C-alpha cells in the first residue's frame, strides 16, 4: 500500500452518514508532497466553501508526509477542516503515534465526511474500517478515561493511535481539540467540536506495515545522517532538556510574556513558573512521539492530598509546555505551579485548547473588572491569580450553564462582539493569541499566518533576532518566506522543532533513496505553490486579510523595543495585501 | 563471540520506538521502512501517563518458542534465544502462543518477527535503555551477582 513517495497516494475515504468507506489510489497528487499540501488539495476537492463547520457538510482531512515512518522526527499529522472557531480554514498538527499509525496502515490521508445519526467511534485496522457504537462513551467528559476504555477494548497495543474528544468537543465548544496518546493534541481551531458535531467520539488507527526503499544502501546512509544530526548536534537541544518552557524566563526578561490579559509583558512571579522551576520541582518523566529521539514531552507529577482523609493521596501526571504556562499561568496571573498544573489537567480532561481557554478567561476577567459583564454572567468571581475560580470557570465553559458561558464557548472574538470589550479581546483572525508580546513581527505574523498561529512564520523569533525594525516591506517578505518554507516542512510532515535538522539540503537528500530527485529550488517552488493554494482556499472560504481586527490593547503596553507602532503595522499589512493577495 | 541485546535501564524508556524501526532496517541489502519486520515493540504502560517500555526477546537459555515449532524454524541459539530460519516457518503461530512475554510478532505475510540478538538497534536507542553485550559478559555479570 502507501508508496510514501511521490508517485502514488492512498486516500481512505470514510463516510459517517452511510457508514461506508473506500480507498482511492491517486497518481495525480505528487506535486502536493503530502501533509499540508495534500490536505489543501483534498479540502478543495471535498469541501463546499459555504459549508457550516458544524454540519454534515464539513470535511476532516488527516494527512501525513512521505518521510513517515522512513525517517526520525517525521512524527506529525496535519488535520484540516473548516474551523467552527473562525469560520475559515482550520489546520492543526499533532504528533504522538498518529502519523506513524496512518503510514503503517498504508495511507497518505484519511478523509472523513458526513455525520453519524448516533455516537460512534471508528477503528481503522489497516485495510478494514469498523464503525463502533459509542452511545455508552458519549457523555464521558474525561478524554483520558475515554482513551483508556477504548485502549482496553481494541487491539493494536503499541502500533495504534487513539484520537478522541472529551466533553468540550461533544458540547461543541468552538475551541475544543482532539487528544491523541493522552498528551498530544490537535488543539487549535476547534477540530474537537467538528468531531462532536459528527457524533464522532474517537478514531483508532491501527497500522502494521512495511515498505522498501528503492536504494537500500543510500536509505540507511541518509537515515544515519539525520539521526546523527538529531541526536548529537545542538539542533534539538533546546527541546531535550528543559523543553519549551525554557522560554518562560527569557521572554519575561524581554517584557514579552503576556500577563493578565496583556496588562503587561512582565510577570513578577516568573521565578516560580519558569521552565527551570518546573524541571526542578515537578518534572517526573519525559516521553516521545513515535520515531522521535528527542522526547520533548515533559510530564509533571502532581501529588494531591485529600484534606478530609489523612494519608490518602492521588498523583496525576500532567504534560506541560511553554504555551500552557503562558495561557493558564501568566495570562491569568497564576503564579503557583500546582495551580497551573491543575488548570492544565482540567483543560486536558475536557479536551479544550489550552491557549484559547486561557485567553477567553483572561478577557472575561478584564471584562468583569470593567463591568462589561457582571457576576451574574460569570456565576463566580473571576480574579487574576485565583486558579480555583478558573478551575470552576473551565467547568462552566464545558457545561455552559447560562447564556454567558454559551457565548464564551464560541471563542473570545464572538464573545467580545456580543458583550463589547473588543479592544482587549486578544484574538487574531478569530484565533486566540499565542504567548509572545515580542514586537510587531509577532502580531503581524499572527494576522497574516494562514493558521493565525505563531508557528506559521515565527514572527516572535524575528522580533528577538533583529536589533532594528526592518522596513515593513522587508519584514513581510521575510515572514512570508518563512511561512513558505514551513509549508514544505508541514507537507513532509516533519516536526517544526526539527527545522534545524531538515534543512533544504537534507530534505533533498532524504528523497533520493526513493528515486525522487528534487532540488532545493524545486522544493521552494512547491512551497510557494502550496502557500498560494492555501491562501486561495482561505479566500474562497471568506478570508479577508484587509478586514482583520487588531485589538487596541497591544499598543498600550511596552515591548522590549518600546510601544508597538501602529503605522508600521498598517504599512506592513497594506504591502502584504498588495503583493500577496493579488496572486 | 555472539552478543546479546540486554536491557540496561527500562525506566528510562520514553517510548520513541527508534529501536523498533532500527530492527526493521537491520538487513544491509533489504532494510524495511515501518515495523512489520521488527522484533521489538515499543508500548506505553496502559497509557503514556504510566510511562513506556519495550517488548523484546530476553534470550531464554531453554526457549519454549523453539520447543513448539513443528518445522524447526526456531532453533536454540548458543548463548540464549533462537535462530530463526525463515524459509522453514509455516506461520502456525505456535511460537507466538508459547512466548510468555509476547516477544514474537505476527508479520503481515504470515511469518513471524523476533529479535535475533544482532544488536543493530542498540546504537539507535537515544536514552541508553538497551545495550549490546557479549554473551560471555552476561554470564560473568550473573556470576558476580551470585557471589
XYZ file of C-alpha atoms in Angstrom:
730
model
C 0.000 0.000 0.000
C 1.183 3.512 0.718
C 4.140 4.138 -1.508
C 5.051 7.066 0.668
C 6.846 8.507 -2.294
C 5.979 10.969 -4.896
C 4.078 8.987 -7.477
C 1.075 7.394 -5.767
C -1.062 8.434 -2.859
C -3.558 6.275 -0.995
C -6.563 8.084 0.364
C -9.001 6.438 2.749
C -12.465 7.971 2.415
C -14.857 7.440 5.301
C -18.490 8.489 5.156
C -20.196 8.706 8.532
C -23.625 9.283 7.032
C -23.665 5.935 5.258
C -21.141 4.039 7.449
C -19.127 3.203 4.357
C -15.564 3.612 3.203
C -13.372 3.253 0.146
C -9.719 3.551 -0.755
C -8.638 5.716 -3.620
C -5.296 5.308 -5.338
C -4.200 8.592 -6.874
C -1.270 9.308 -9.117
C -2.014 12.988 -9.650
C -1.079 14.350 -6.234
C 2.694 14.097 -6.189
C 3.181 17.869 -6.554
C 1.447 18.335 -3.223
C 4.129 16.267 -1.419
C 1.859 15.218 1.480
C 0.645 16.706 4.777
C -0.439 20.327 4.376
C -0.060 20.350 0.580
C -2.096 17.188 0.196
C -4.709 18.298 2.724
C -5.241 21.624 0.932
C -5.905 19.757 -2.303
C -8.283 17.279 -0.658
C -10.155 20.116 1.059
C -10.552 21.888 -2.260
C -11.970 18.730 -3.779
C -14.285 17.792 -0.945
C -15.413 20.879 0.933
C -18.214 23.115 -0.204
C -16.978 26.616 0.682
C -20.336 27.583 2.172
C -20.458 24.527 4.444
C -21.489 25.139 8.042
C -18.478 23.917 10.069
C -20.748 22.021 12.445
C -22.903 20.383 9.812
C -22.528 17.137 7.941
C -21.097 19.150 5.060
C -17.844 19.783 6.864
C -14.929 17.547 5.964
C -11.962 16.445 8.069
C -8.677 15.530 6.409
C -5.797 13.849 8.211
C -2.662 13.819 6.083
C 0.865 12.574 6.658
C 4.044 13.046 4.661
C 6.393 10.918 2.564
C 9.070 10.682 5.281
C 6.785 8.879 7.749
C 7.843 6.373 9.004
C 11.041 6.313 6.953
C 12.961 8.895 8.978
C 13.065 10.072 12.573
C 11.275 13.317 13.554
C 8.671 12.871 10.802
C 6.172 12.201 13.547
C 3.338 14.578 12.865
C -0.063 14.537 11.238
C -1.818 17.516 9.686
C -5.549 17.835 10.321
C -7.533 20.166 8.072
C -11.196 21.139 8.377
C -13.413 24.164 8.307
C -12.935 25.781 11.696
C -16.025 26.352 13.834
C -13.975 28.931 15.781
C -13.053 31.202 12.883
C -15.468 30.015 10.209
C -12.449 29.734 7.952
C -9.796 27.150 7.210
C -8.755 25.103 10.208
C -5.373 23.425 10.344
C -3.915 21.754 13.363
C -0.909 19.466 13.805
C -0.286 16.681 16.302
C 2.299 14.031 16.986
C 2.074 11.037 19.287
C 1.565 7.896 17.271
C -0.926 9.476 14.877
C 1.388 9.827 11.876
C 3.221 6.516 12.085
C -0.046 4.635 12.597
C -1.596 6.183 9.486
C 1.582 5.471 7.497
C 1.880 1.890 8.678
C -1.809 1.319 7.986
C -0.975 2.190 4.398
C -2.470 5.626 3.886
C -1.269 9.075 2.959
C -4.519 10.693 4.012
C -7.856 9.945 5.625
C -10.900 11.987 4.647
C -13.944 11.920 6.923
C -17.263 13.343 5.807
C -20.936 13.179 6.716
C -22.433 12.852 10.162
C -23.456 9.821 12.153
C -27.013 9.594 13.429
C -25.839 8.267 16.794
C -22.474 8.435 18.566
C -19.814 6.196 17.026
C -16.112 5.689 17.060
C -14.149 4.483 14.062
C -11.491 1.799 14.025
C -9.182 1.771 11.020
C -7.363 -1.565 11.092
C -5.048 -1.475 8.076
C -7.372 -2.116 5.113
C -10.565 -2.508 7.153
C -12.692 0.160 8.775
C -15.143 -0.608 11.592
C -17.866 1.673 12.866
C -18.388 1.021 16.575
C -21.300 2.052 18.748
C -20.220 4.880 21.061
C -23.520 5.615 22.778
C -22.106 4.420 26.103
C -18.963 6.507 25.690
C -20.910 9.646 24.798
C -21.215 11.809 27.869
C -17.939 10.664 29.392
C -16.445 14.120 29.689
C -12.930 12.969 30.541
C -10.803 12.450 27.429
C -8.266 10.425 29.432
C -10.868 7.927 30.588
C -12.336 7.685 27.099
C -8.848 6.850 25.834
C -8.372 4.156 28.474
C -11.698 2.479 27.760
C -11.030 2.314 24.042
C -7.473 1.102 24.667
C -8.864 -1.813 26.699
C -11.436 -2.740 24.096
C -9.377 -2.541 20.950
C -6.262 -4.385 19.817
C -3.087 -2.922 18.395
C -1.139 -2.020 21.519
C 1.960 -0.070 20.522
C 1.015 0.328 16.862
C -2.119 2.394 17.136
C -3.246 5.923 17.713
C -6.383 6.769 19.656
C -7.655 10.223 18.744
C -10.611 11.210 20.911
C -12.600 14.117 22.214
C -13.632 14.993 25.730
C -16.818 16.642 26.888
C -15.921 20.010 25.329
C -15.992 18.515 21.839
C -19.328 16.809 22.492
C -20.788 20.095 23.677
C -19.384 21.903 20.651
C -17.109 24.333 22.447
C -15.650 26.032 19.393
C -12.105 25.707 20.674
C -12.305 22.050 21.698
C -9.438 19.901 20.478
C -8.804 16.257 19.721
C -6.444 14.417 22.055
C -4.125 11.681 20.933
C -1.970 9.307 23.026
C -3.037 11.280 26.102
C -0.578 14.135 25.792
C -0.598 15.270 22.174
C -3.323 17.405 20.673
C -4.891 18.640 17.520
C -5.524 21.552 19.783
C -6.189 24.668 17.796
C -9.174 25.915 15.834
C -11.829 23.522 17.073
C -11.387 20.107 15.491
C -12.930 18.649 18.673
C -16.207 20.463 18.007
C -16.214 19.172 14.427
C -15.834 15.624 15.816
C -18.653 16.368 18.261
C -20.949 17.681 15.552
C -20.383 14.488 13.564
C -21.165 12.397 16.661
C -17.661 11.024 16.357
C -16.158 10.239 19.750
C -12.852 8.820 18.551
C -10.806 7.338 15.752
C -8.478 4.457 16.401
C -5.888 3.838 13.711
C -4.099 0.527 13.892
C -1.273 0.177 11.419
C 1.134 -2.637 10.853
C 3.149 -2.302 7.708
C 6.425 -2.263 5.841
C 7.762 -0.994 2.608
C 11.127 -0.957 0.946
C 13.250 1.921 -0.307
C 14.482 1.863 -3.868
C 18.093 2.311 -2.855
C 18.750 0.283 0.291
C 22.280 1.444 0.872
C 21.537 5.104 0.438
C 18.466 4.863 2.649
C 20.472 3.584 5.588
C 23.137 6.221 4.992
C 20.702 9.125 4.891
C 18.855 7.754 7.916
C 22.088 7.643 9.876
C 22.964 11.181 8.896
C 19.600 12.533 10.037
C 19.799 10.504 13.225
C 23.277 11.838 13.911
C 22.276 15.472 13.396
C 19.190 14.984 15.548
C 20.979 13.367 18.461
C 24.451 14.888 18.532
C 24.157 18.416 17.186
C 22.583 21.341 19.008
C 19.661 21.360 16.582
C 17.251 19.789 19.056
C 18.985 20.526 22.345
C 16.584 23.209 23.485
C 13.719 20.731 23.373
C 15.582 17.908 25.121
C 16.441 19.451 28.377
C 14.064 21.899 29.976
C 11.733 21.689 26.995
C 9.731 24.554 25.518
C 9.199 26.168 28.983
C 12.847 27.184 28.797
C 11.375 30.286 27.112
C 9.375 31.493 30.109
C 12.182 33.347 31.901
C 13.922 34.937 28.877
C 10.639 36.128 27.395
C 9.702 37.639 30.725
C 13.023 39.423 30.859
C 12.275 40.835 27.432
C 8.897 42.070 28.710
C 7.318 39.720 26.182
C 5.449 37.273 28.435
C 1.763 38.233 28.142
C 0.472 38.759 31.652
C -3.064 39.353 32.996
C -4.693 39.705 29.615
C -1.727 41.729 28.392
C -1.819 44.280 31.141
C 1.931 43.792 30.965
C 4.656 41.710 29.320
C 6.271 41.116 32.656
C 5.065 38.652 35.265
C 6.542 39.216 38.686
C 6.134 35.576 39.725
C 8.087 34.146 36.830
C 10.701 32.591 39.025
C 8.018 30.265 40.382
C 6.728 29.187 36.985
C 9.867 29.128 34.833
C 10.887 26.055 32.887
C 13.749 25.618 35.322
C 11.382 25.668 38.316
C 9.056 23.110 36.734
C 12.011 20.884 35.811
C 13.476 21.044 39.268
C 10.305 20.603 41.275
C 7.700 18.849 39.161
C 9.231 17.078 36.180
C 8.702 13.360 36.650
C 9.140 11.805 33.248
C 9.764 12.554 29.606
C 8.184 10.721 26.732
C 8.478 10.857 22.971
C 6.339 10.902 19.902
C 6.721 7.765 17.853
C 10.011 7.690 15.948
C 11.440 10.807 17.581
C 14.604 10.581 19.673
C 14.071 13.918 21.382
C 11.428 13.083 23.983
C 10.367 16.707 24.387
C 7.101 15.813 26.100
C 7.643 16.884 29.681
C 5.379 15.289 32.255
C 4.945 16.672 35.740
C 3.720 14.644 38.694
C 1.205 16.433 40.856
C 0.588 14.856 44.225
C -2.645 15.958 45.782
C -3.731 15.398 49.357
C -7.329 14.678 50.251
C -7.860 17.177 53.012
C -10.528 15.207 54.825
C -8.759 11.867 54.601
C -5.309 11.659 56.132
C -2.721 9.586 54.251
C -4.857 9.439 51.152
C -3.265 10.896 48.061
C -3.645 10.907 44.352
C -0.856 11.520 41.889
C -1.654 12.738 38.422
C 0.718 13.066 35.513
C 0.385 16.281 33.531
C 2.133 17.323 30.361
C 3.283 20.947 30.321
C 4.712 23.242 27.676
C 5.536 26.914 27.249
C 2.209 27.856 25.699
C 0.274 26.336 28.587
C 2.345 28.071 31.228
C 1.686 31.350 29.407
C -2.018 30.898 28.757
C -3.066 29.269 32.028
C -0.286 30.865 34.083
C 0.928 34.392 33.418
C -2.059 35.358 31.265
C -4.352 34.515 34.187
C -1.922 35.896 36.749
C -1.459 32.436 38.248
C 1.988 32.165 39.757
C 1.676 28.833 41.537
C 2.981 25.808 39.691
C 0.440 23.482 41.295
C -2.347 25.820 40.265
C -1.134 25.894 36.662
C -0.835 22.109 36.601
C -4.374 21.735 37.909
C -5.653 24.089 35.222
C -3.755 22.191 32.522
C -5.197 18.940 33.793
C -8.741 20.317 33.736
C -8.283 21.546 30.172
C -6.863 18.161 29.147
C -9.763 16.369 30.807
C -12.475 18.191 28.871
C -10.394 18.306 25.730
C -10.121 22.071 25.355
C -7.439 24.079 23.616
C -5.274 25.497 26.385
C -4.318 28.737 24.646
C -7.862 29.629 23.689
C -9.174 28.727 27.138
C -6.624 30.961 28.848
C -7.237 33.919 26.562
C -11.023 33.576 26.782
C -10.821 33.575 30.576
C -8.361 36.460 30.753
C -10.725 38.517 28.596
C -13.678 37.574 30.833
C -11.691 38.637 33.902
C -10.919 42.062 32.447
C -14.453 42.434 31.132
C -15.809 41.691 34.607
C -13.468 44.263 36.155
C -14.578 46.834 33.606
C -18.222 45.903 34.221
C -18.818 44.967 30.628
C -20.195 41.782 32.126
C -21.385 41.096 35.655
C -21.018 38.344 38.206
C -24.473 37.260 37.243
C -22.925 36.277 33.913
C -19.788 34.650 35.286
C -21.635 32.994 38.228
C -18.418 33.101 40.232
C -15.974 35.976 40.736
C -13.010 35.821 38.348
C -9.785 37.292 39.672
C -6.317 37.219 38.188
C -4.290 34.768 40.240
C -7.232 32.844 41.659
C -6.767 29.499 39.960
C -9.574 27.862 41.920
C -12.049 30.262 40.369
C -10.658 29.491 36.944
C -10.996 25.743 37.537
C -14.690 26.348 38.163
C -14.941 28.610 35.125
C -13.444 25.871 32.927
C -16.168 23.542 34.219
C -18.682 26.162 33.120
C -17.148 26.540 29.661
C -17.747 22.816 29.278
C -21.189 22.742 30.925
C -22.424 26.080 29.544
C -24.990 26.560 32.322
C -26.066 30.052 31.172
C -26.096 32.303 28.154
C -22.786 33.913 29.056
C -20.850 30.647 29.089
C -22.616 29.537 25.930
C -21.261 32.689 24.314
C -17.831 32.273 25.875
C -17.690 28.781 24.352
C -17.836 30.480 20.944
C -14.374 31.981 21.485
C -13.209 35.433 22.518
C -13.853 37.094 19.147
C -17.567 36.246 19.239
C -17.922 36.841 22.982
C -16.488 40.353 22.606
C -18.704 41.019 19.612
C -21.698 40.248 21.818
C -20.645 41.958 25.073
C -18.075 44.523 23.989
C -14.512 44.808 25.237
C -13.191 44.094 21.770
C -10.166 46.287 22.326
C -8.868 43.738 24.833
C -10.207 40.547 23.185
C -6.872 39.085 22.185
C -7.583 37.076 19.090
C -6.166 37.421 15.613
C -8.091 36.154 12.641
C -10.511 34.764 15.227
C -7.828 32.641 16.898
C -6.789 33.394 20.478
C -3.209 34.646 20.651
C -0.058 32.720 21.500
C 2.316 33.822 24.216
C 4.618 36.307 22.567
C 4.436 40.054 23.033
C 7.792 40.422 21.332
C 7.016 43.174 18.873
C 5.352 43.990 15.582
C 6.587 40.894 13.736
C 4.836 38.568 16.176
C 1.470 40.312 15.756
C 1.770 40.760 12.016
C 2.698 37.088 11.975
C -0.497 36.092 13.833
C -2.539 38.210 11.432
C -1.155 37.032 8.113
C -0.204 33.488 9.121
C -2.589 31.185 7.332
C -3.363 29.344 10.578
C -3.109 32.554 12.643
C -0.547 30.661 14.663
C 2.795 31.870 15.976
C 4.269 28.802 14.309
C 3.205 29.826 10.809
C 6.042 32.274 10.325
C 7.770 32.664 13.697
C 7.383 36.434 13.872
C 8.258 36.234 17.559
C 11.652 34.883 16.637
C 12.300 37.625 14.050
C 11.473 40.238 16.691
C 14.033 38.753 19.018
C 16.766 38.264 16.445
C 16.730 41.674 14.811
C 18.227 44.631 16.573
C 16.472 47.183 14.421
C 12.998 47.243 12.923
C 13.164 46.210 9.299
C 11.353 48.310 6.733
C 7.780 46.917 6.813
C 8.040 45.538 3.275
C 11.154 43.577 4.130
C 9.530 42.181 7.252
C 6.504 40.955 5.311
C 8.694 39.295 2.708
C 10.688 37.636 5.460
C 7.574 36.343 7.228
C 6.066 35.012 4.022
C 9.352 33.419 3.025
C 9.480 31.606 6.342
C 5.865 30.512 6.004
C 6.577 29.186 2.510
C 9.431 27.054 3.800
C 7.243 25.840 6.631
C 4.680 24.691 4.061
C 7.344 22.252 2.930
C 8.093 21.132 6.478
C 4.398 20.624 7.194
C 3.892 18.843 3.898
C 6.737 16.437 4.600
C 5.400 16.360 7.640
C 8.371 16.827 9.961
C 8.114 18.383 13.388
C 8.752 22.148 13.326
C 11.102 21.583 16.249
C 13.246 19.620 13.798
C 13.550 22.508 11.360
C 17.229 22.781 12.236
C 17.699 19.164 11.166
C 15.652 19.182 7.966
C 17.432 21.885 6.003
C 16.657 22.163 2.263
C 19.817 20.211 1.561
C 18.914 17.374 3.923
C 15.333 17.234 2.627
C 16.513 16.978 -0.948
C 18.938 14.220 0.010
C 16.300 12.362 2.010
C 14.160 11.944 -1.104
C 16.943 10.244 -3.085
C 16.683 6.689 -1.718
C 13.107 6.658 -3.007
C 14.120 7.507 -6.528
C 12.781 11.034 -6.258
C 15.019 13.818 -7.429
C 14.011 17.159 -6.142
C 16.337 20.114 -5.981
C 16.320 22.714 -3.254
C 14.957 25.283 -5.736
C 12.156 22.950 -6.760
C 11.286 22.436 -3.093
C 10.906 26.174 -2.591
C 8.767 26.400 -5.716
C 6.437 23.748 -4.373
C 6.314 25.553 -1.063
C 5.259 28.721 -2.868
C 2.582 26.831 -4.721
C 1.196 25.240 -1.558
C 1.203 28.649 0.143
C -0.703 30.187 -2.791
C -3.218 27.355 -2.917
C -3.832 27.551 0.807
C -4.308 31.311 0.627
C -6.711 30.831 -2.262
C -8.654 28.214 -0.319
C -8.827 30.549 2.682
C -10.051 33.361 0.451
C -12.725 31.116 -1.035
C -13.852 30.349 2.488
C -14.337 34.056 3.123
C -10.974 35.170 4.492
C -10.479 38.904 4.059
C -6.969 39.831 5.027
C -7.817 43.528 4.739
C -10.547 43.286 7.361
C -8.550 41.866 10.220
C -9.343 43.237 13.644
C -6.375 44.375 15.716
C -7.148 44.611 19.431
C -6.162 48.089 20.565
C -4.633 46.757 23.755
C -1.450 45.516 22.123
C -0.469 49.140 21.545
C -0.861 50.133 25.174
C 1.961 48.220 26.754
C 5.695 48.281 26.360
C 7.606 45.664 24.475
C 11.376 45.437 24.767
C 11.556 47.932 21.935
C 9.051 50.301 23.396
C 5.443 50.572 22.362
C 4.259 48.929 19.190
C 3.994 51.184 16.198
C 0.519 51.247 14.698
C 1.563 52.870 11.441
C 4.286 50.347 10.934
C 1.785 47.505 11.250
C -0.707 49.077 8.861
C 2.007 49.828 6.311
C 3.178 46.235 6.529
C -0.346 44.878 6.114
C -1.070 47.119 3.193
C 2.094 45.917 1.464
C 1.061 42.329 2.206
C -2.317 42.881 0.589
C -0.827 44.479 -2.495
C 1.830 41.891 -3.023
C 0.354 38.598 -1.891
C -3.405 38.867 -2.076
C -3.457 39.733 -5.721
C -1.813 36.464 -6.798
C 31.598 -14.378 20.305
C 27.864 -13.964 19.861
C 26.289 -10.996 21.523
C 23.072 -10.366 23.379
C 20.685 -7.485 23.423
C 20.009 -6.616 27.030
C 18.036 -4.067 28.953
C 20.203 -1.585 30.755
C 17.563 0.636 32.335
C 13.961 0.138 31.271
C 12.774 3.037 33.427
C 14.478 5.422 31.023
C 12.361 4.282 28.091
C 10.483 7.203 26.514
C 8.535 5.006 24.098
C 10.041 6.571 20.969
C 10.291 3.239 19.156
C 13.584 4.048 17.445
C 14.798 0.529 18.322
C 11.703 -0.905 16.680
C 12.324 0.937 13.407
C 16.043 0.143 13.572
C 15.231 -3.560 13.827
C 13.257 -3.348 10.600
C 16.247 -1.686 8.898
C 18.804 -4.166 10.157
C 19.437 -6.030 6.872
C 22.031 -4.231 4.766
C 20.541 -5.316 1.455
C 16.924 -5.361 2.464
C 16.070 -2.708 5.010
C 12.377 -2.181 5.657
C 10.612 1.045 6.428
C 7.912 0.567 9.069
C 7.724 -2.039 11.799
C 6.150 -5.114 10.265
C 9.503 -6.916 10.210
C 10.543 -5.672 13.618
C 11.261 -7.989 16.529
C 10.749 -5.205 19.074
C 7.562 -3.459 20.085
C 7.531 -0.116 21.894
C 4.422 0.347 24.016
C 3.039 2.623 26.663
C 2.217 1.128 30.050
C -1.563 1.295 29.708
C -1.295 4.874 28.510
C 1.702 7.189 28.478
C 0.760 8.634 31.867
C 2.310 5.487 33.309
C 5.378 5.574 31.085
C 6.667 3.339 28.343
C 8.545 0.126 27.753
C 9.717 -2.193 25.013
C 8.825 -5.816 24.479
C 11.728 -7.856 23.151
C 13.200 -11.370 23.373
C 15.071 -11.949 26.646
C 17.172 -14.757 25.193
C 15.892 -17.731 27.206
C 18.522 -20.445 27.652
C 15.751 -23.019 27.218
C 13.371 -21.272 24.803
C 9.778 -22.571 24.745
C 9.200 -20.988 21.319
C 11.669 -23.356 19.735
C 10.184 -26.394 21.501
C 6.743 -25.821 19.982
C 7.982 -25.116 16.456
C 6.902 -28.062 14.266
C 9.370 -27.351 11.471
C 12.460 -26.395 13.457
C 12.316 -22.885 12.047
C 13.308 -21.734 15.505
C 16.302 -23.473 16.961
C 18.077 -22.626 20.209
C 20.964 -20.245 19.766
C 24.257 -20.590 21.558
C 24.234 -18.061 24.358
C 20.448 -17.803 24.557
C 17.485 -17.027 22.343
C 16.843 -18.608 18.969
C 17.944 -18.620 15.379
C 15.041 -18.017 13.029
C 15.147 -19.988 9.772
C 12.505 -18.063 7.942
C 12.163 -20.419 4.985
C 11.017 -23.236 7.242
C 8.366 -21.145 9.005
C 4.800 -22.174 8.124
C 3.220 -19.356 10.096
C 1.456 -21.689 12.550
C 1.856 -19.139 15.376
C 2.673 -21.796 17.995
C 5.738 -19.784 18.996
C 3.651 -16.632 19.469
C 1.445 -18.557 21.916
C 4.433 -20.079 23.657
C 6.317 -16.888 24.375
C 5.235 -15.837 27.844
C 6.314 -12.221 27.399
C 4.753 -11.832 23.959
C 8.014 -11.032 22.199
C 7.220 -12.780 18.910
C 5.172 -10.787 16.443
C 2.993 -11.797 13.526
C 4.036 -10.320 10.203
C 1.521 -9.404 7.559
C 2.966 -12.023 5.203
C 2.112 -14.747 7.740
C 5.621 -15.305 9.063
C 6.927 -14.003 12.369
C 9.342 -11.326 13.514
C 11.529 -11.665 16.570
C 14.803 -10.422 17.971
C 17.806 -12.400 16.757
C 20.207 -10.547 19.023
C 22.168 -8.900 16.260
C 22.465 -5.695 18.278
C 21.770 -3.304 15.395
C 19.070 -1.460 17.363
C 21.233 -0.727 20.400
C 23.127 2.125 18.786
C 19.854 3.876 17.917
C 18.481 4.000 21.442
C 18.871 7.688 22.288
C 18.430 7.206 26.019
C 20.556 4.224 26.996
C 17.683 1.827 27.634
C 19.193 -1.109 25.775
C 22.738 -2.226 25.167
C 24.541 -4.915 23.266
C 26.964 -7.046 25.219
C 28.883 -10.220 24.573
C 27.329 -13.446 25.854
C 30.356 -14.020 27.991
C 29.873 -10.685 29.673
C 26.342 -11.628 30.606
C 27.446 -14.901 32.177
C 30.238 -13.256 34.147
C 27.975 -10.469 35.392
C 25.488 -13.070 36.589
C 28.242 -14.901 38.444
C 29.277 -11.626 40.012
C 25.771 -11.275 41.387
C 25.686 -14.851 42.685
C 28.987 -14.398 44.535
